[in-house]
Amino acid sequence: MVWEAYKKVSANKGSAGVDSVSMEEFDANRSKYLYKLWNRMASGSYFPPPVKEVEIYKKDGKPRKLGIPTISDRVGQMVIKMYIEPRLEKVFSPNSYGYRPKKNAHQALGSVRKNCWKTDWVIDMDIKGFFDNINHQKLMLAVEKHVPEQWVRLYIKRWLNMPVLTKSGKLVEKQGKGTPQGGVISPLLANLFLHYTLDKWLEKTDKTVKFARYADDAILHCHSKAHAEQTLNALNERMATCGLELHPDKTKIVYCRDFRRKGNYPEVKFDFLGYSFQPRTAKSRKTGKLFLGYDCAISISSRKRQFVQKICFKVFIDYDKDQN
């Protein structure tokens, strides 16, 4: 199990954690590192080291904090992920697309696109600081429902509680909530938490609401404005019950206006996974005439980022050629 997990971690590359051991150094001494990890995990004496805090900047310019485990710890997390993921996959909703085998963002976009044609209203849902606010006690209840093995529960608890080493060198302890973005097992645990917080809850309380979720980003489809408002109110209550909060500025109700749906409402556009959904001029395949449809295209901000990345890459290549 440790060997198979190592091969996956090695293929994913990644930077060093708090121990400053790079993938190259780890590979050069992998027998030593893997034996030590196996020996401690097998005996129950493995305690994960702190995660290294790094910052990346979101498109709005605000920093997002990631937690980078050591390479050995990534292997350990991968062992548990590979062990429990198949059983959780049998439970997860088909409407969940993020960080799952044989699921991807394009499938989520396709689902939202089709649902926008069928229903008039959308709830563009944004959870405020989701990864920082996952309640450990509630998450472990979900884990215990599907994972009877005590040794697996033991390590999941230790990973949830491992402290973060900040950029300033301060060691920050967890306060019963949060899981670091950047950990191997974090996306799986996040999906499990939202499976019961959102997916299962929606399927039980209102089957008429179609939805697509990619990690903590979700789009809900409703048939009327009143239905959308009622669903959003219930959603706010549900999030509060589970220790979460919808972002008051980013969560909104949107009207899918097109040639059939001609109501006059201020919000007719939303973004999802780098694509903008809004009224767009389209051409009929049968008649060739233009009409107002409701469809998606890559968002302007995503297009700008891709353009900047291409320019930077070209500058780097040209510089490299000049140097050689």
CSV table of C-alpha atoms in Angstrom, one decimal:
chain,number,residue,atom,x,y,z
A,1,MET,CA,0.0,0.0,0.0
A,2,VAL,CA,2.8,2.4,0.9
A,3,TRP,CA,4.6,1.6,-2.4
A,4,GLU,CA,1.6,2.2,-4.6
A,5,ALA,CA,0.9,5.4,-2.7
A,6,TYR,CA,4.5,6.5,-3.2
A,7,LYS,CA,4.2,6.0,-7.0
A,8,LYS,CA,1.2,8.3,-7.2
A,9,VAL,CA,2.7,11.0,-5.1
A,10,SER,CA,5.9,10.8,-7.1
A,11,ALA,CA,4.0,11.2,-10.4
A,12,ASN,CA,2.3,14.3,-9.0
A,13,LYS,CA,5.7,15.9,-8.1
A,14,GLY,CA,5.1,18.9,-5.7
A,15,SER,CA,7.3,20.9,-3.4
A,16,ALA,CA,8.9,20.2,-0.1
A,17,GLY,CA,7.2,20.5,3.3
A,18,VAL,CA,8.5,21.7,6.6
A,19,ASP,CA,11.4,19.3,6.5
A,20,SER,CA,12.7,20.9,3.3
A,21,VAL,CA,13.1,17.4,1.7
A,22,SER,CA,12.5,17.8,-2.1
A,23,MET,CA,11.1,15.0,-4.3
A,24,GLU,CA,14.6,14.5,-5.8
A,25,GLU,CA,16.2,14.0,-2.3
A,26,PHE,CA,13.3,11.7,-1.3
A,27,ASP,CA,13.7,9.6,-4.4
A,28,ALA,CA,17.4,9.3,-3.8
A,29,ASN,CA,16.8,7.9,-0.3
A,30,ARG,CA,13.3,6.4,-0.8
A,31,SER,CA,14.0,3.1,0.8
A,32,LYS,CA,14.9,4.9,4.1
A,33,TYR,CA,11.9,7.2,4.0
A,34,LEU,CA,9.3,4.6,2.9
A,35,TYR,CA,10.5,2.0,5.4
A,36,LYS,CA,10.3,4.5,8.2
A,37,LEU,CA,6.8,5.6,7.1
A,38,TRP,CA,5.5,1.9,6.8
A,39,ASN,CA,7.0,0.9,10.1
A,40,ARG,CA,5.3,3.7,12.0
A,41,MET,CA,2.0,3.5,10.2
A,42,ALA,CA,1.8,-0.2,10.7
A,43,SER,CA,2.5,0.1,14.4
A,44,GLY,CA,0.1,3.1,15.0
A,45,SER,CA,3.0,5.3,16.1
A,46,TYR,CA,3.0,7.6,13.1
A,47,PHE,CA,2.3,11.3,13.9
A,48,PRO,CA,2.2,13.7,10.9
A,49,PRO,CA,4.5,16.8,11.1
A,50,PRO,CA,3.0,20.3,10.7
A,51,VAL,CA,2.0,21.5,7.3
A,52,LYS,CA,3.9,24.3,5.6
A,53,GLU,CA,1.8,27.4,4.9
A,54,VAL,CA,2.1,29.0,1.5
A,55,GLU,CA,0.0,31.7,-0.2
A,56,ILE,CA,-1.4,31.9,-3.7
A,57,TYR,CA,-3.4,34.8,-5.0
A,58,LYS,CA,-6.9,34.5,-6.2
A,59,LYS,CA,-8.3,36.4,-9.2
A,60,ASP,CA,-9.6,39.1,-6.9
A,61,GLY,CA,-6.0,39.7,-5.6
A,62,LYS,CA,-6.7,38.3,-2.2
A,63,PRO,CA,-4.3,35.6,-0.8
A,64,ARG,CA,-5.5,32.0,-0.4
A,65,LYS,CA,-3.6,30.0,2.2
A,66,LEU,CA,-2.5,26.4,1.3
A,67,GLY,CA,-1.0,23.8,3.6
A,68,ILE,CA,1.8,21.7,2.1
A,69,PRO,CA,2.6,18.4,3.9
A,70,THR,CA,6.0,16.8,3.7
A,71,ILE,CA,6.5,14.2,0.9
A,72,SER,CA,6.4,11.4,3.4
A,73,ASP,CA,3.2,12.6,4.9
A,74,ARG,CA,1.7,12.9,1.4
A,75,VAL,CA,2.5,9.3,0.9
A,76,GLY,CA,0.8,8.4,4.2
A,77,GLN,CA,-2.3,10.4,3.3
A,78,MET,CA,-2.4,8.7,-0.1
A,79,VAL,CA,-2.4,5.3,1.6
A,80,ILE,CA,-5.6,6.2,3.4
A,81,LYS,CA,-7.1,7.9,0.4
A,82,MET,CA,-6.6,4.9,-1.8
A,83,TYR,CA,-8.0,2.6,0.9
A,84,ILE,CA,-11.3,4.4,1.6
A,85,GLU,CA,-12.0,6.2,-1.7
A,86,PRO,CA,-13.6,3.2,-3.5
A,87,ARG,CA,-16.2,2.7,-0.7
A,88,LEU,CA,-17.0,6.4,-0.6
A,89,GLU,CA,-17.4,6.6,-4.4
A,90,LYS,CA,-20.3,4.2,-4.1
A,91,VAL,CA,-22.0,6.7,-1.8
A,92,PHE,CA,-21.3,10.0,-3.4
A,93,SER,CA,-23.9,11.8,-5.5
A,94,PRO,CA,-23.6,11.7,-9.4
A,95,ASN,CA,-24.0,15.5,-9.2
A,96,SER,CA,-20.7,15.9,-7.4
A,97,TYR,CA,-17.8,16.3,-9.9
A,98,GLY,CA,-14.8,17.7,-8.1
A,99,TYR,CA,-11.7,15.7,-7.3
A,100,ARG,CA,-13.3,12.3,-8.1
A,101,PRO,CA,-12.2,9.5,-10.4
A,102,LYS,CA,-13.8,9.7,-13.8
A,103,LYS,CA,-15.3,13.1,-13.0
A,104,ASN,CA,-14.2,16.5,-14.2
A,105,ALA,CA,-15.0,20.2,-14.5
A,106,HIS,CA,-16.3,19.8,-18.1
A,107,GLN,CA,-18.9,17.3,-17.0
A,108,ALA,CA,-20.0,19.8,-14.3
A,109,LEU,CA,-20.2,22.6,-16.8
A,110,GLY,CA,-22.2,20.4,-19.2
A,111,SER,CA,-24.7,19.6,-16.4
A,112,VAL,CA,-25.2,23.2,-15.5
A,113,ARG,CA,-25.6,24.2,-19.2
A,114,LYS,CA,-28.4,21.6,-19.7
A,115,ASN,CA,-30.2,22.5,-16.5
A,116,CYS,CA,-30.1,26.3,-17.4
A,117,TRP,CA,-32.1,25.4,-20.5
A,118,LYS,CA,-34.7,23.5,-18.5
A,119,THR,CA,-35.1,25.8,-15.5
A,120,ASP,CA,-35.5,29.6,-15.3
A,121,TRP,CA,-33.7,30.4,-12.0
A,122,VAL,CA,-30.2,29.6,-10.6
A,123,ILE,CA,-28.7,29.9,-7.1
A,124,ASP,CA,-25.0,30.7,-7.5
A,125,MET,CA,-23.8,29.4,-4.2
A,126,ASP,CA,-20.5,30.3,-2.5
A,127,ILE,CA,-19.4,29.0,0.9
A,128,LYS,CA,-17.4,31.5,2.9
A,129,GLY,CA,-14.0,30.0,3.9
A,130,PHE,CA,-15.2,26.4,3.5
A,131,PHE,CA,-11.9,24.6,4.1
A,132,ASP,CA,-11.1,26.7,7.1
A,133,ASN,CA,-14.5,26.0,8.8
A,134,ILE,CA,-15.1,22.2,8.3
A,135,ASN,CA,-16.2,21.0,11.7
A,136,HIS,CA,-14.0,18.1,12.8
A,137,GLN,CA,-16.7,16.5,15.1
A,138,LYS,CA,-19.3,16.5,12.3
A,139,LEU,CA,-16.8,15.3,9.7
A,140,MET,CA,-15.7,12.4,12.0
A,141,LEU,CA,-19.4,11.3,12.4
A,142,ALA,CA,-19.5,11.0,8.6
A,143,VAL,CA,-16.2,9.1,8.6
A,144,GLU,CA,-17.3,6.7,11.3
A,145,LYS,CA,-20.4,5.9,9.3
A,146,HIS,CA,-18.4,4.5,6.4
A,147,VAL,CA,-15.0,3.6,8.0
A,148,PRO,CA,-15.2,1.0,10.8
A,149,GLU,CA,-11.4,0.5,10.9
A,150,GLN,CA,-10.0,2.1,14.0
A,151,TRP,CA,-6.5,2.6,12.5
A,152,VAL,CA,-7.9,4.6,9.6
A,153,ARG,CA,-9.9,6.8,11.9
A,154,LEU,CA,-6.8,7.4,14.1
A,155,TYR,CA,-4.8,8.8,11.3
A,156,ILE,CA,-7.6,10.9,9.9
A,157,LYS,CA,-8.0,12.5,13.3
A,158,ARG,CA,-4.3,13.2,13.5
A,159,TRP,CA,-4.3,14.8,10.1
A,160,LEU,CA,-7.2,17.0,11.0
A,161,ASN,CA,-5.5,18.1,14.2
A,162,MET,CA,-1.9,18.7,12.8
A,163,PRO,CA,-0.8,22.3,13.3
A,164,VAL,CA,0.2,24.7,10.6
A,165,LEU,CA,3.7,26.3,10.4
A,166,THR,CA,3.1,29.9,9.1
A,167,LYS,CA,5.4,31.9,6.9
A,168,SER,CA,6.5,33.9,10.0
A,169,GLY,CA,7.5,30.6,11.8
A,170,LYS,CA,4.6,30.5,14.2
A,171,LEU,CA,3.0,27.1,14.9
A,172,VAL,CA,-0.8,27.4,14.8
A,173,GLU,CA,-2.9,24.7,16.4
A,174,LYS,CA,-6.3,23.7,15.1
A,175,GLN,CA,-9.4,24.7,17.1
A,176,GLY,CA,-11.7,21.8,16.2
A,177,LYS,CA,-12.3,22.9,12.6
A,178,GLY,CA,-10.6,23.3,9.2
A,179,THR,CA,-8.6,21.1,6.9
A,180,PRO,CA,-5.7,22.5,4.9
A,181,GLN,CA,-6.0,23.0,1.2
A,182,GLY,CA,-3.1,21.2,-0.3
A,183,GLY,CA,-3.3,17.9,1.6
A,184,VAL,CA,-3.8,14.7,-0.4
A,185,ILE,CA,-6.7,13.5,1.7
A,186,SER,CA,-8.4,16.9,2.2
A,187,PRO,CA,-10.5,16.9,-1.0
A,188,LEU,CA,-11.9,13.5,-0.2
A,189,LEU,CA,-12.8,14.5,3.3
A,190,ALA,CA,-14.3,17.8,2.0
A,191,ASN,CA,-16.5,15.8,-0.5
A,192,LEU,CA,-17.6,13.6,2.3
A,193,PHE,CA,-18.5,16.6,4.5
A,194,LEU,CA,-20.5,18.3,1.7
A,195,HIS,CA,-22.1,15.0,0.7
A,196,TYR,CA,-24.1,15.1,3.9
A,197,THR,CA,-24.2,18.9,4.4
A,198,LEU,CA,-25.5,19.6,0.9
A,199,ASP,CA,-26.0,16.8,-1.6
A,200,LYS,CA,-27.9,14.3,0.5
A,201,TRP,CA,-29.8,17.1,2.2
A,202,LEU,CA,-31.0,18.5,-1.1
A,203,GLU,CA,-32.0,15.0,-2.4
A,204,LYS,CA,-34.1,14.5,0.8
A,205,THR,CA,-35.7,17.9,1.2
A,206,ASP,CA,-36.4,19.0,-2.4
A,207,LYS,CA,-35.9,16.6,-5.3
A,208,THR,CA,-37.1,19.3,-7.8
A,209,VAL,CA,-33.8,21.2,-7.2
A,210,LYS,CA,-31.3,20.1,-9.8
A,211,PHE,CA,-27.7,20.9,-8.9
A,212,ALA,CA,-24.0,20.4,-9.8
A,213,ARG,CA,-21.2,20.7,-7.3
A,214,TYR,CA,-17.5,20.9,-7.9
A,215,ALA,CA,-15.8,20.8,-4.5
A,216,ASP,CA,-17.2,23.8,-2.6
A,217,ASP,CA,-18.6,25.5,-5.7
A,218,ALA,CA,-22.2,24.6,-6.4
A,219,ILE,CA,-25.0,25.7,-8.8
A,220,LEU,CA,-28.6,25.0,-7.9
A,221,HIS,CA,-31.5,25.2,-10.4
A,222,CYS,CA,-35.0,26.3,-9.4
A,223,HIS,CA,-38.3,26.6,-11.4
A,224,SER,CA,-39.4,30.0,-10.1
A,225,LYS,CA,-38.2,33.1,-8.3
A,226,ALA,CA,-40.2,32.2,-5.2
A,227,HIS,CA,-38.8,28.6,-5.3
A,228,ALA,CA,-35.2,30.0,-5.5
A,229,GLU,CA,-35.8,32.4,-2.6
A,230,GLN,CA,-37.3,29.6,-0.5
A,231,THR,CA,-34.4,27.3,-1.3
A,232,LEU,CA,-31.8,30.0,-0.5
A,233,ASN,CA,-33.4,30.6,2.9
A,234,ALA,CA,-33.4,26.9,3.7
A,235,LEU,CA,-29.8,26.7,2.4
A,236,ASN,CA,-28.7,29.5,4.8
A,237,GLU,CA,-30.3,27.6,7.7
A,238,ARG,CA,-28.7,24.3,6.7
A,239,MET,CA,-25.2,25.9,6.4
A,240,ALA,CA,-25.5,27.5,9.9
A,241,THR,CA,-26.5,24.1,11.3
A,242,CYS,CA,-23.4,22.5,9.9
A,243,GLY,CA,-21.1,25.3,11.0
A,244,LEU,CA,-20.7,27.0,7.6
A,245,GLU,CA,-21.9,30.3,6.1
A,246,LEU,CA,-22.8,31.3,2.6
A,247,HIS,CA,-20.8,34.3,1.3
A,248,PRO,CA,-23.3,37.2,1.5
A,249,ASP,CA,-21.8,39.1,-1.5
A,250,LYS,CA,-20.9,36.1,-3.8
A,251,THR,CA,-24.1,34.0,-3.3
A,252,LYS,CA,-26.9,35.3,-5.6
A,253,ILE,CA,-30.1,34.3,-7.4
A,254,VAL,CA,-29.9,34.6,-11.2
A,255,TYR,CA,-32.5,34.7,-13.9
A,256,CYS,CA,-31.7,32.7,-17.1
A,257,ARG,CA,-33.1,35.2,-19.6
A,258,ASP,CA,-33.4,34.2,-23.3
A,259,PHE,CA,-35.8,34.4,-26.2
A,260,ARG,CA,-38.4,32.4,-24.3
A,261,ARG,CA,-37.8,33.9,-20.9
A,262,LYS,CA,-38.2,37.6,-21.3
A,263,GLY,CA,-38.6,38.8,-17.6
A,264,ASN,CA,-36.8,41.9,-16.6
A,265,TYR,CA,-34.5,41.0,-13.7
A,266,PRO,CA,-31.1,42.6,-12.7
A,267,GLU,CA,-29.1,39.4,-12.2
A,268,VAL,CA,-28.8,37.4,-15.5
A,269,LYS,CA,-25.2,36.2,-15.3
A,270,PHE,CA,-23.1,33.9,-13.1
A,271,ASP,CA,-19.6,32.4,-13.3
A,272,PHE,CA,-18.8,28.8,-12.6
A,273,LEU,CA,-15.4,27.1,-13.0
A,274,GLY,CA,-13.9,29.9,-15.1
A,275,TYR,CA,-16.9,30.1,-17.5
A,276,SER,CA,-19.6,32.8,-17.7
A,277,PHE,CA,-23.2,31.8,-18.1
A,278,GLN,CA,-25.4,34.6,-19.5
A,279,PRO,CA,-27.7,35.6,-22.4
A,280,ARG,CA,-25.8,35.2,-25.7
A,281,THR,CA,-26.7,35.6,-29.3
A,282,ALA,CA,-26.8,32.2,-31.1
A,283,LYS,CA,-27.6,31.0,-34.6
A,284,SER,CA,-30.3,28.4,-35.3
A,285,ARG,CA,-28.9,25.2,-36.9
A,286,LYS,CA,-32.2,24.7,-38.8
A,287,THR,CA,-33.0,28.2,-40.0
A,288,GLY,CA,-29.7,30.0,-39.7
A,289,LYS,CA,-31.5,32.9,-37.9
A,290,LEU,CA,-30.1,34.6,-34.9
A,291,PHE,CA,-31.8,34.3,-31.5
A,292,LEU,CA,-31.1,35.1,-27.9
A,293,GLY,CA,-30.0,31.9,-26.0
A,294,TYR,CA,-28.6,31.3,-22.6
A,295,ASP,CA,-25.1,29.7,-22.8
A,296,CYS,CA,-21.6,29.7,-21.4
A,297,ALA,CA,-18.2,30.8,-22.6
A,298,ILE,CA,-14.8,31.2,-21.0
A,299,SER,CA,-15.0,34.2,-18.6
A,300,ILE,CA,-13.1,37.4,-19.4
A,301,SER,CA,-11.0,37.1,-16.3
A,302,SER,CA,-10.0,33.5,-17.2
A,303,ARG,CA,-9.2,34.6,-20.8
A,304,LYS,CA,-7.0,37.4,-19.5
A,305,ARG,CA,-5.1,35.0,-17.2
A,306,GLN,CA,-4.5,32.6,-20.1
A,307,PHE,CA,-3.3,35.4,-22.3
A,308,VAL,CA,-0.8,36.6,-19.6
A,309,GLN,CA,0.4,33.1,-19.1
A,310,LYS,CA,1.0,32.6,-22.8
A,311,ILE,CA,2.9,36.0,-23.0
A,312,CYS,CA,5.0,35.1,-20.0
A,313,PHE,CA,5.8,31.7,-21.4
A,314,LYS,CA,6.8,33.2,-24.8
A,315,VAL,CA,9.0,35.8,-23.0
A,316,PHE,CA,10.7,33.0,-21.0
A,317,ILE,CA,11.3,30.9,-24.1
A,318,ASP,CA,12.7,33.8,-26.1
A,319,TYR,CA,15.0,34.7,-23.1
A,320,ASP,CA,16.2,31.1,-22.9
A,321,LYS,CA,17.0,31.1,-26.6
A,322,ASP,CA,19.0,34.3,-26.3
A,323,GLN,CA,21.0,32.9,-23.4
A,324,ASN,CA,21.8,29.8,-25.3
